[in-house]
CSV table of C-alpha atoms and ligand atoms in Angstrom, one decimal:
chain,number,residue,atom,x,y,z
A,1,ASP,CA,-19.8,-26.0,-22.4
A,2,HIS,CA,-23.4,-25.1,-21.8
A,3,ILE,CA,-22.3,-22.3,-19.4
A,4,LYS,CA,-19.7,-21.0,-21.8
A,5,ASP,CA,-22.3,-20.9,-24.5
A,6,ALA,CA,-24.6,-18.9,-22.2
A,7,VAL,CA,-21.9,-16.4,-21.3
A,8,ARG,CA,-21.0,-16.1,-25.0
A,9,GLU,CA,-24.6,-15.3,-25.9
A,10,GLU,CA,-25.4,-13.0,-23.0
A,11,SER,CA,-22.1,-11.0,-23.1
A,12,GLY,CA,-22.1,-10.5,-26.8
A,13,ILE,CA,-18.4,-11.2,-26.8
A,14,THR,CA,-16.4,-11.2,-30.0
A,15,ASP,CA,-15.1,-14.4,-31.4
A,16,ILE,CA,-11.5,-13.5,-30.8
A,17,SER,CA,-12.2,-12.5,-27.2
A,18,TYR,CA,-14.1,-15.7,-26.7
A,19,HIS,CA,-11.3,-17.8,-27.8
A,20,THR,CA,-8.8,-15.8,-25.8
A,21,TRP,CA,-10.5,-15.6,-22.6
A,22,ILE,CA,-13.5,-17.9,-22.2
A,23,GLU,CA,-12.8,-21.0,-24.1
A,24,PRO,CA,-9.7,-22.1,-22.1
A,25,LEU,CA,-11.5,-21.9,-18.8
A,26,SER,CA,-12.4,-25.0,-16.9
A,27,PHE,CA,-14.3,-26.0,-13.8
A,28,TYR,CA,-12.0,-26.2,-10.7
A,29,GLU,CA,-14.0,-26.6,-7.6
A,30,TYR,CA,-17.3,-25.9,-5.9
A,31,ASN,CA,-16.9,-25.0,-2.3
A,32,GLY,CA,-19.0,-23.1,0.2
A,33,GLY,CA,-21.4,-21.6,-2.3
A,34,VAL,CA,-18.5,-20.5,-4.6
A,35,VAL,CA,-17.8,-21.9,-8.0
A,36,PHE,CA,-14.1,-21.7,-8.7
A,37,ILE,CA,-13.1,-21.5,-12.3
A,38,LEU,CA,-9.6,-22.2,-13.4
A,39,ILE,CA,-7.7,-19.8,-15.7
A,40,PRO,CA,-5.0,-22.1,-17.2
A,41,SER,CA,-2.3,-19.4,-17.1
A,42,ASP,CA,-0.4,-17.4,-14.5
A,43,ASN,CA,-1.2,-14.1,-16.0
A,44,SER,CA,-2.9,-11.8,-13.5
A,45,ILE,CA,-4.0,-9.4,-16.3
A,46,ALA,CA,-6.1,-12.3,-17.6
A,47,HIS,CA,-7.4,-12.7,-14.1
A,48,ASN,CA,-8.3,-9.1,-13.7
A,49,TYR,CA,-9.8,-8.9,-17.2
A,50,ILE,CA,-11.9,-12.0,-16.9
A,51,THR,CA,-13.1,-11.0,-13.4
A,52,THR,CA,-14.1,-7.5,-14.3
A,53,HIS,CA,-15.8,-8.4,-17.6
A,54,TYR,CA,-17.3,-11.9,-17.1
A,55,GLN,CA,-17.7,-12.8,-13.5
A,56,ASN,CA,-21.3,-11.7,-13.5
A,57,PHE,CA,-22.2,-13.5,-16.6
A,58,PHE,CA,-20.8,-16.7,-15.2
A,59,LYS,CA,-22.6,-16.1,-12.0
A,60,VAL,CA,-25.9,-15.7,-13.7
A,61,ALA,CA,-25.4,-18.6,-16.1
A,62,ILE,CA,-24.3,-21.0,-13.4
A,63,SER,CA,-27.0,-19.9,-10.9
A,64,GLU,CA,-29.6,-20.4,-13.6
A,65,LEU,CA,-28.3,-23.8,-14.6
A,66,ILE,CA,-28.1,-25.3,-11.1
A,67,GLY,CA,-31.1,-23.4,-9.8
A,68,GLU,CA,-29.3,-21.9,-6.8
A,69,ALA,CA,-27.5,-18.6,-6.3
A,70,VAL,CA,-23.8,-19.1,-6.4
A,71,ASP,CA,-20.7,-16.8,-6.3
A,72,VAL,CA,-18.0,-17.2,-8.9
A,73,SER,CA,-14.3,-16.8,-8.5
A,74,PHE,CA,-11.5,-17.3,-10.9
A,75,VAL,CA,-8.2,-18.9,-9.9
A,76,LEU,CA,-4.9,-18.9,-11.7
A,77,GLN,CA,-2.8,-22.0,-12.4
A,78,LYS,CA,-0.1,-20.8,-10.1
A,79,ASP,CA,-2.6,-20.4,-7.2
A,80,VAL,CA,-3.7,-23.9,-7.7
A,81,ASN,CA,-0.1,-25.2,-7.7
A,82,ILE,CA,0.7,-23.3,-4.5
A,83,ASN,CA,-2.3,-24.8,-2.9
A,84,ASN,CA,-1.5,-28.3,-3.9
A,85,GLU,CA,2.0,-28.0,-2.7
A,86,LYS,CA,1.0,-26.6,0.7
A,87,THR,CA,-1.7,-29.1,1.5
A,88,SER,CA,-4.3,-31.2,-0.2
A,89,THR,CA,-7.2,-30.7,2.2
A,90,PRO,CA,-10.0,-29.0,0.5
A,91,SER,CA,-10.8,-26.5,3.2
A,92,ALA,CA,-7.2,-25.2,3.3
A,93,GLU,CA,-7.3,-24.9,-0.5
A,94,LYS,CA,-10.4,-22.9,-0.3
A,95,GLU,CA,-9.0,-20.6,2.3
A,96,SER,CA,-5.9,-19.9,0.4
A,97,VAL,CA,-7.7,-19.3,-2.8
A,98,SER,CA,-10.1,-16.8,-1.3
A,99,GLU,CA,-7.2,-15.1,0.4
A,100,SER,CA,-5.4,-14.4,-2.8
A,101,GLN,CA,-8.8,-13.5,-4.2
A,102,SER,CA,-9.2,-10.8,-1.6
A,103,TYR,CA,-5.8,-9.5,-2.5
A,104,GLU,CA,-6.8,-9.1,-6.1
A,105,ASN,CA,-9.9,-7.2,-5.1
A,106,SER,CA,-8.0,-4.8,-2.9
A,107,ASN,CA,-6.0,-3.3,-5.7
A,108,LEU,CA,-2.8,-3.4,-3.7
A,109,ASN,CA,0.6,-3.4,-5.2
A,110,PRO,CA,2.6,-6.2,-3.6
A,111,LYS,CA,5.7,-4.0,-3.7
A,112,TYR,CA,4.5,-1.3,-1.5
A,113,ARG,CA,4.9,-2.5,2.0
A,114,PHE,CA,6.1,-1.2,5.3
A,115,ASP,CA,9.3,-3.2,5.0
A,116,THR,CA,10.2,-1.6,1.6
A,117,PHE,CA,9.5,1.9,2.9
A,118,VAL,CA,12.6,3.8,4.1
A,119,VAL,CA,11.9,5.9,7.1
A,120,GLY,CA,13.6,9.3,7.2
A,121,SER,CA,13.0,12.6,9.0
A,122,ASN,CA,10.8,13.7,6.2
A,123,ASN,CA,8.2,10.9,6.6
A,124,LYS,CA,8.7,9.7,10.1
A,125,PHE,CA,5.4,11.1,11.3
A,126,ALA,CA,3.3,9.9,8.4
A,127,HIS,CA,5.0,6.5,8.8
A,128,SER,CA,4.1,6.1,12.5
A,129,ALA,CA,0.6,7.4,11.9
A,130,SER,CA,0.2,4.8,9.2
A,131,LEU,CA,1.5,2.1,11.3
A,132,ALA,CA,-0.8,3.1,14.2
A,133,VAL,CA,-3.8,3.0,11.9
A,134,ALA,CA,-2.7,-0.4,10.5
A,135,GLU,CA,-2.4,-1.8,13.9
A,136,SER,CA,-5.9,-0.8,15.0
A,137,PRO,CA,-8.0,0.2,12.1
A,138,GLY,CA,-11.0,2.3,12.9
A,139,GLU,CA,-9.9,2.8,16.4
A,140,SER,CA,-7.0,5.2,16.5
A,141,TYR,CA,-7.2,7.9,13.8
A,142,ASN,CA,-10.1,8.1,11.5
A,143,PRO,CA,-9.7,9.3,8.8
A,144,LEU,CA,-6.0,9.3,8.3
A,145,PHE,CA,-5.2,12.1,5.9
A,146,LEU,CA,-1.8,11.9,4.3
A,147,TYR,CA,-0.6,14.7,2.2
A,148,GLY,CA,2.6,15.7,0.4
A,149,GLY,CA,4.0,16.5,-3.0
A,150,PRO,CA,4.1,14.0,-5.9
A,151,GLY,CA,6.4,11.0,-5.6
A,152,LEU,CA,7.0,11.3,-1.9
A,153,GLY,CA,5.5,8.0,-0.8
A,154,LYS,CA,1.7,8.6,-0.1
A,155,THR,CA,0.6,5.7,-2.2
A,156,HIS,CA,3.3,3.5,-0.9
A,157,LEU,CA,2.2,4.1,2.7
A,158,MET,CA,-1.5,3.5,1.9
A,159,HIS,CA,-0.8,0.2,0.3
A,160,SER,CA,1.5,-0.7,3.2
A,161,ILE,CA,-1.4,-0.2,5.6
A,162,GLY,CA,-3.6,-2.3,3.4
A,163,HIS,CA,-1.1,-5.2,3.3
A,164,PHE,CA,-0.6,-5.0,7.1
A,165,ILE,CA,-4.2,-5.1,7.9
A,166,MET,CA,-4.9,-8.1,5.6
A,167,GLU,CA,-2.0,-10.0,6.9
A,168,HIS,CA,-3.2,-9.7,10.5
A,169,ASN,CA,-6.8,-10.2,9.7
A,170,SER,CA,-7.4,-12.3,6.7
A,171,SER,CA,-11.2,-11.6,6.7
A,172,ALA,CA,-10.8,-7.8,6.6
A,173,LYS,CA,-12.2,-6.2,3.5
A,174,VAL,CA,-9.6,-3.7,2.3
A,175,LEU,CA,-10.3,-1.6,-0.7
A,176,TYR,CA,-7.8,0.8,-2.4
A,177,VAL,CA,-9.0,3.1,-5.1
A,178,THR,CA,-7.6,6.1,-7.0
A,179,SER,CA,-9.8,9.1,-7.2
A,180,GLU,CA,-9.8,8.7,-10.9
A,181,ALA,CA,-11.1,5.1,-10.8
A,182,PHE,CA,-13.7,6.1,-8.2
A,183,THR,CA,-14.9,9.0,-10.4
A,184,ASN,CA,-15.1,6.8,-13.5
A,185,GLU,CA,-17.1,4.2,-11.6
A,186,VAL,CA,-19.6,6.8,-10.4
A,187,ILE,CA,-19.9,8.4,-13.8
A,188,GLU,CA,-20.3,5.0,-15.4
A,189,SER,CA,-23.1,3.9,-13.1
A,190,ILE,CA,-24.9,7.3,-13.5
A,191,ARG,CA,-24.5,7.0,-17.3
A,192,SER,CA,-26.0,3.5,-17.3
A,193,GLY,CA,-29.1,4.9,-15.7
A,194,LYS,CA,-29.7,1.7,-13.9
A,195,GLN,CA,-30.5,1.7,-10.2
A,196,GLU,CA,-28.9,-1.7,-10.0
A,197,SER,CA,-25.6,-0.4,-11.1
A,198,MET,CA,-25.7,2.4,-8.5
A,199,SER,CA,-26.6,-0.1,-5.8
A,200,LYS,CA,-23.7,-2.3,-6.8
A,201,LEU,CA,-21.4,0.6,-6.5
A,202,ARG,CA,-22.7,1.4,-3.1
A,203,GLU,CA,-22.5,-2.1,-2.0
A,204,LYS,CA,-18.9,-2.2,-3.1
A,205,TYR,CA,-17.8,0.9,-1.3
A,206,ARG,CA,-20.0,0.9,1.7
A,207,THR,CA,-19.4,-2.6,2.9
A,208,VAL,CA,-15.6,-2.6,3.3
A,209,ASP,CA,-13.7,-2.4,6.6
A,210,VAL,CA,-11.0,-0.2,5.2
A,211,LEU,CA,-11.4,2.3,2.4
A,212,MET,CA,-8.4,4.1,0.9
A,213,VAL,CA,-9.0,6.9,-1.6
A,214,ASP,CA,-5.8,8.2,-3.2
A,215,ASP,CA,-5.3,11.7,-4.4
A,216,VAL,CA,-8.7,12.8,-3.1
A,217,GLN,CA,-8.2,16.4,-4.5
A,218,PHE,CA,-9.3,15.1,-7.8
A,219,ILE,CA,-12.8,14.2,-6.5
A,220,ILE,CA,-13.4,17.6,-5.0
A,221,GLY,CA,-15.5,19.8,-7.1
A,222,LYS,CA,-16.9,16.9,-9.2
A,223,GLU,CA,-20.4,17.3,-8.2
A,224,SER,CA,-22.0,13.8,-8.3
A,225,THR,CA,-18.7,12.0,-7.5
A,226,GLN,CA,-18.0,14.1,-4.4
A,227,GLU,CA,-21.7,13.6,-3.3
A,228,GLU,CA,-21.3,9.9,-3.6
A,229,PHE,CA,-18.0,10.0,-1.8
A,230,PHE,CA,-19.5,12.1,1.0
A,231,HIS,CA,-22.2,9.6,1.8
A,232,THR,CA,-19.8,6.7,1.5
A,233,PHE,CA,-17.5,8.5,3.9
A,234,ASN,CA,-20.3,9.2,6.4
A,235,GLU,CA,-21.6,5.6,6.3
A,236,LEU,CA,-18.2,4.0,6.8
A,237,HIS,CA,-17.1,6.5,9.5
A,238,GLN,CA,-20.3,6.0,11.5
A,239,ALA,CA,-19.8,2.3,11.4
A,240,GLY,CA,-16.3,2.7,12.7
A,241,LYS,CA,-14.6,1.6,9.5
A,242,GLN,CA,-11.2,2.9,8.7
A,243,ILE,CA,-10.8,5.6,6.0
A,244,ILE,CA,-7.5,6.7,4.6
A,245,LEU,CA,-7.2,9.6,2.3
A,246,SER,CA,-4.3,11.2,0.5
A,247,SER,CA,-3.9,14.6,-1.2
A,248,ASP,CA,-1.3,16.9,-2.5
A,249,ARG,CA,-2.0,19.4,0.2
A,250,PRO,CA,-3.7,19.7,3.6
A,251,PRO,CA,-7.5,20.3,3.8
A,252,LYS,CA,-7.0,23.9,4.9
A,253,GLU,CA,-5.2,24.6,1.7
A,254,MET,CA,-7.7,23.0,-0.6
A,255,GLU,CA,-9.3,26.2,-1.8
A,256,THR,CA,-12.6,24.8,-3.2
A,257,LEU,CA,-13.1,22.3,-0.4
A,258,GLU,CA,-16.6,22.7,1.1
A,259,GLU,CA,-16.8,23.1,4.9
A,260,ARG,CA,-18.6,19.7,5.3
A,261,PHE,CA,-15.6,18.0,3.7
A,262,ARG,CA,-13.0,20.0,5.5
A,263,SER,CA,-14.4,19.3,8.9
A,264,ARG,CA,-14.6,15.6,8.1
A,265,PHE,CA,-11.1,15.4,6.7
A,266,GLU,CA,-9.8,17.1,9.8
A,267,MET,CA,-11.6,14.8,12.2
A,268,GLY,CA,-8.9,12.2,12.5
A,269,LEU,CA,-5.2,12.7,11.9
A,270,ILE,CA,-3.4,14.8,9.3
A,271,ALA,CA,0.1,13.7,8.5
A,272,ASP,CA,2.4,15.3,6.0
A,273,ILE,CA,5.3,13.9,4.0
A,274,GLN,CA,8.1,16.4,3.1
A,275,ALA,CA,10.8,16.2,0.5
A,276,PRO,CA,13.4,13.7,1.6
A,277,ASP,CA,16.7,15.0,3.0
A,278,TYR,CA,20.1,13.9,1.7
A,279,GLU,CA,20.4,11.0,4.1
A,280,THR,CA,17.0,9.6,3.3
A,281,ARG,CA,17.7,9.9,-0.5
A,282,MET,CA,20.9,8.0,0.0
A,283,ALA,CA,19.1,5.3,2.1
A,284,ILE,CA,16.5,4.9,-0.6
A,285,LEU,CA,19.2,4.6,-3.3
A,286,ARG,CA,21.1,2.1,-1.2
A,287,LYS,CA,18.0,0.0,-0.8
A,288,ASN,CA,17.5,0.1,-4.6
A,289,ALA,CA,21.1,-0.9,-5.1
A,290,GLU,CA,20.7,-3.7,-2.6
A,291,ASN,CA,17.7,-5.1,-4.5
A,292,PHE,CA,19.6,-4.7,-7.8
A,293,GLY,CA,22.2,-7.1,-6.4
A,294,ASN,CA,25.4,-5.8,-7.9
A,295,HIS,CA,27.6,-3.4,-6.1
A,296,ILE,CA,27.3,0.2,-7.1
A,297,ASP,CA,29.9,2.8,-5.9
A,298,ASP,CA,28.8,5.3,-3.3
A,299,GLU,CA,30.2,8.0,-5.5
A,300,ILE,CA,27.4,7.2,-8.0
A,301,LEU,CA,24.6,7.1,-5.5
A,302,GLU,CA,25.9,10.3,-4.1
A,303,TYR,CA,25.8,11.9,-7.5
A,304,ILE,CA,22.2,11.0,-7.9
A,305,ALA,CA,21.2,11.9,-4.4
A,306,THR,CA,22.9,15.3,-4.7
A,307,ASN,CA,21.2,16.2,-7.9
A,308,ILE,CA,17.7,14.8,-7.6
A,309,LYS,CA,16.1,16.2,-4.5
A,310,SER,CA,12.4,16.7,-4.5
A,311,ASN,CA,10.9,13.5,-5.7
A,312,ILE,CA,11.5,9.8,-4.8
A,313,ARG,CA,9.9,8.6,-8.0
A,314,GLU,CA,12.5,10.6,-10.0
A,315,LEU,CA,15.2,9.3,-7.7
A,316,GLU,CA,14.2,5.7,-8.5
A,317,GLY,CA,13.7,6.6,-12.1
A,318,ALA,CA,17.3,7.8,-12.3
A,319,PHE,CA,18.5,4.7,-10.7
A,320,ASN,CA,16.6,2.4,-13.0
A,321,LYS,CA,17.9,4.5,-15.9
A,322,ILE,CA,21.6,3.9,-15.1
A,323,ILE,CA,20.9,0.1,-14.9
A,324,ALA,CA,19.1,0.1,-18.2
A,325,TYR,CA,21.8,2.2,-19.8
A,326,SER,CA,24.6,-0.1,-18.7
A,327,ARG,CA,22.7,-3.1,-19.9
A,328,LEU,CA,21.7,-1.8,-23.2
A,329,ASN,CA,25.1,-0.4,-24.0
A,330,ASN,CA,26.9,-3.2,-22.3
A,331,VAL,CA,29.1,-0.9,-20.3
A,332,GLU,CA,30.1,-0.9,-16.7
A,333,ILE,CA,28.3,1.4,-14.2
A,334,ASN,CA,30.9,4.0,-13.5
A,335,ILE,CA,30.5,7.7,-12.8
A,336,ASP,CA,31.2,8.8,-16.4
A,337,ASN,CA,28.7,6.4,-17.8
A,338,VAL,CA,26.2,7.5,-15.2
A,339,LYS,CA,26.6,11.1,-16.0
A,340,GLU,CA,26.1,10.3,-19.6
A,341,ALA,CA,23.0,8.1,-18.9
A,342,LEU,CA,21.5,10.9,-16.8
A,343,ARG,CA,22.4,13.7,-19.1
A,344,ASP,CA,18.7,14.6,-19.8
A,345,ILE,CA,17.6,14.3,-16.2
A,346,ILE,CA,20.6,16.1,-14.5
A,347,SER,CA,21.8,18.8,-16.8
A,348,PRO,CA,25.4,19.7,-16.1
A,349,GLU,CA,24.2,23.3,-15.6
A,350,GLU,CA,22.4,22.2,-12.5
A,351,ASN,CA,25.7,21.6,-10.9
A,352,LYS,CA,26.8,25.2,-11.4
A,353,ILE,CA,27.8,27.3,-8.4
A,354,ILE,CA,25.6,30.3,-7.8
A,355,THR,CA,27.8,33.4,-7.8
A,356,PRO,CA,26.8,37.0,-7.2
A,357,GLN,CA,27.7,37.7,-10.8
A,358,LEU,CA,25.2,35.0,-12.0
A,359,ILE,CA,22.6,36.5,-9.8
A,360,VAL,CA,23.2,40.0,-11.2
A,361,ASN,CA,22.9,38.7,-14.8
A,362,THR,CA,19.8,36.6,-14.1
A,363,VAL,CA,17.9,39.4,-12.4
A,364,CYS,CA,18.8,41.9,-15.1
A,365,GLU,CA,17.6,39.5,-17.7
A,366,GLN,CA,14.4,38.9,-15.9
A,367,TYR,CA,13.6,42.6,-15.5
A,368,GLY,CA,15.0,43.6,-18.9
A,369,ILE,CA,17.5,46.1,-17.5
A,370,ARG,CA,21.1,46.7,-18.2
A,371,ILE,CA,23.9,45.5,-15.8
A,372,ASP,CA,25.5,49.0,-16.1
A,373,ASP,CA,22.4,50.6,-14.7
A,374,VAL,CA,21.9,48.2,-11.8
A,375,VAL,CA,25.4,48.8,-10.5
A,376,SER,CA,25.1,52.6,-11.1
A,377,ARG,CA,23.8,55.3,-8.7
A,378,LYS,CA,20.5,55.6,-10.5
A,379,ARG,CA,17.6,55.7,-8.3
A,380,ASN,CA,14.6,55.3,-10.6
A,381,SER,CA,12.2,52.6,-9.5
A,382,GLU,CA,12.8,50.3,-12.5
A,383,ILE,CA,16.3,49.9,-11.2
A,384,VAL,CA,15.9,50.1,-7.5
A,385,LEU,CA,13.6,47.0,-7.2
A,386,PRO,CA,15.9,44.6,-9.2
A,387,ARG,CA,18.9,46.0,-7.3
A,388,GLN,CA,17.2,45.1,-4.0
A,389,ILE,CA,16.3,41.6,-5.3
A,390,ILE,CA,20.0,41.1,-6.2
A,391,MET,CA,20.9,42.1,-2.6
A,392,TYR,CA,18.3,39.7,-1.2
A,393,LEU,CA,19.3,36.8,-3.4
A,394,CYS,CA,23.0,37.2,-2.8
A,395,ARG,CA,22.3,37.1,0.9
A,396,GLU,CA,20.0,34.0,0.5
A,397,MET,CA,21.9,32.0,-2.1
A,398,THR,CA,25.6,32.8,-1.6
A,399,ASP,CA,27.7,33.2,1.5
A,400,ILE,CA,29.3,36.5,0.7
A,401,SER,CA,29.1,39.4,3.3
A,402,LEU,CA,26.9,42.4,3.2
A,403,GLU,CA,29.9,44.6,2.6
A,404,GLU,CA,30.8,42.6,-0.5
A,405,ILE,CA,27.3,42.7,-1.8
A,406,GLY,CA,27.5,46.5,-1.4
A,407,ARG,CA,30.7,46.6,-3.3
A,408,ILE,CA,29.4,44.6,-6.2
A,409,LEU,CA,26.5,47.1,-6.5
A,410,GLY,CA,28.7,50.1,-6.1
A,411,LYS,CA,27.4,51.0,-2.6
A,412,LYS,CA,29.8,52.4,0.0
A,413,ASP,CA,27.8,51.3,2.9
A,414,HIS,CA,26.3,48.0,3.9
A,415,THR,CA,23.3,49.5,5.7
A,416,THR,CA,21.8,50.2,2.3
A,417,VAL,CA,22.1,46.5,1.5
A,418,MET,CA,20.5,45.6,4.8
A,419,SER,CA,17.6,47.9,4.3
A,420,GLY,CA,17.2,46.7,0.7
A,421,ILE,CA,17.1,43.1,1.9
A,422,SER,CA,14.4,43.8,4.5
A,423,ARG,CA,12.3,45.7,1.9
A,424,ILE,CA,12.2,42.6,-0.3
A,425,LYS,CA,11.5,40.3,2.7
A,426,GLY,CA,8.6,42.5,3.6
A,427,LYS,CA,7.2,42.8,0.1
A,428,LEU,CA,7.4,39.0,-0.4
A,429,SER,CA,4.7,38.5,2.1
A,430,THR,CA,2.2,40.8,0.2
A,431,ASP,CA,3.4,41.3,-3.3
A,432,GLU,CA,2.4,38.3,-5.5
A,433,ASP,CA,4.1,39.6,-8.6
A,434,LEU,CA,7.3,39.8,-6.7
A,435,VAL,CA,7.0,36.3,-5.3
A,436,LYS,CA,6.5,35.0,-8.8
A,437,ASN,CA,9.4,36.9,-10.3
A,438,VAL,CA,11.8,35.9,-7.5
A,439,ASP,CA,10.6,32.3,-8.0
A,440,ILE,CA,11.4,32.4,-11.7
A,441,ILE,CA,14.8,33.9,-11.0
A,442,LYS,CA,15.6,31.2,-8.5
A,443,LYS,CA,14.5,28.5,-10.9
A,444,LYS,CA,16.7,30.0,-13.6
A,445,LEU,CA,19.6,30.0,-11.2
A,446,GLY,CA,19.1,26.3,-10.6
A,447,PRO,CA,18.5,24.1,-7.6
A,448,THR,CA,19.9,24.9,-4.2
A,449,SER,CA,19.9,22.8,-1.1
B,1,ADP,P1,3.0,9.6,-4.1
B,1,ADP,O1,1.9,8.7,-4.0
B,1,ADP,O2,3.3,10.4,-2.9
B,1,ADP,O3,3.0,10.3,-5.4
B,1,ADP,P2,4.4,7.1,-4.3
B,1,ADP,O4,4.0,6.4,-3.1
B,1,ADP,O5,3.8,6.6,-5.6
B,1,ADP,O6,4.3,8.6,-4.2
B,1,ADP,O7,6.0,6.9,-4.4
B,1,ADP,C1,6.8,7.1,-5.6
B,1,ADP,C2,7.8,6.0,-5.7
B,1,ADP,O8,8.8,6.2,-4.7
B,1,ADP,C3,7.3,4.6,-5.5
B,1,ADP,O9,8.0,3.7,-6.3
B,1,ADP,C4,7.6,4.3,-4.0
B,1,ADP,O10,7.8,3.0,-3.7
B,1,ADP,C5,8.9,5.1,-3.8
B,1,ADP,N1,9.0,5.6,-2.4
B,1,ADP,C6,8.5,6.7,-1.9
B,1,ADP,N2,8.8,6.9,-0.6
B,1,ADP,C7,9.6,5.9,-0.3
B,1,ADP,C8,10.3,5.5,0.8
B,1,ADP,N3,10.2,6.2,2.0
B,1,ADP,N4,11.0,4.4,0.8
B,1,ADP,C9,11.1,3.6,-0.3
B,1,ADP,N5,10.5,4.0,-1.5
B,1,ADP,C10,9.8,5.1,-1.5
B,2,MG,MG1,0.2,8.5,-5.3
């Protein structure tokens, strides 16, 4: 009670917070210089909250009371139960408690592990690189730089590495952090103006064995944050500690990246993750279906895999949505219900077949010209360019022949079509406006495989 009072006083906690968080706590154990305090619930949010907000206050209060510097750690009821079931020897208890403690501090999501990661041709390389790093951290590739578009599994792989390392070496200090959290911590410690706060930050990041920084592109360009990160990187790297970074693109495509970062990011191994192919999408959906437990027809999984192509997060989102839809509406999961459930994700339009006529219409609309003109013999430049784009897109997006393309556009001869297509191909490597326009037209036409 004396300690709780001290914490209450020092932290300036509100009454309601005090009654919620602090009052229910009780002493659990003192072992190896660590005071373990019991949180009488199984709520890991409470654990996180109490640890981040009050651990230090407890540390100070207890150290003062007993006249000796101690560490403080919080344990949840369920951790205690597990320990008691396993064994009752105090040393084993302690070990197990501090193990779960290090998990908490690592910020790892228990779901993201190697054995829940589906390997496909799109991520095979990144997967083996990650496994290699997990097997010998600091020794094989340092840093490991993973890049790829959103929702393709970068974070999942990073966490998998973390779990793997901690499972094989329980004393390894693994720390995962998002760039956003890192930035906030740096800003906060600068704002506080306290040297002590800065040293604590450095202590936290520069004493780990494995540091993972997710979406590192968000740190770049933020002056003080990138400076802090730079020194952290150097210190860890020099000490042979493993660094794992992720980004939405490779270092050489990060436009504002300074040379000193680029050279460091490229020092180890760079591995990309591409969009998943159809087989991988199906495999991921099958895994989801397996976890769900009930049988789901392949027809349904195929429908999702055919229509959602670029992002695994969306793929899983669609899957979860059909489950929720069937539960909420109390209907079975069949293809009609699935189409209805996913109406706002997969618009029926996206299934449309791309025809030459559709291309003609869309291109004319984009350039604000008349269809009559584009299929006429007119040769003014406002007409010629869109006409060539039509040739190019018909060739790319449909399987009709050059002759047919010529016929649609009123050309007798397919060599005109050929030269039109190569004009556009040439211009696409230099003309940014054209690239943009063709992109927009393609989007309007809908997704293609
Ligand atoms: P990113 O960090 O690249 O944006 P995430 O790692 O957050 O992507 O992945 C998004 C979601 O897709 C997560 O739920 C993740 O578990 C899942 N996911 C991604 N790739 C795979 C994969 N190969 N196998 C299984 N699940 C995956
Ligand atoms: Mg991510």
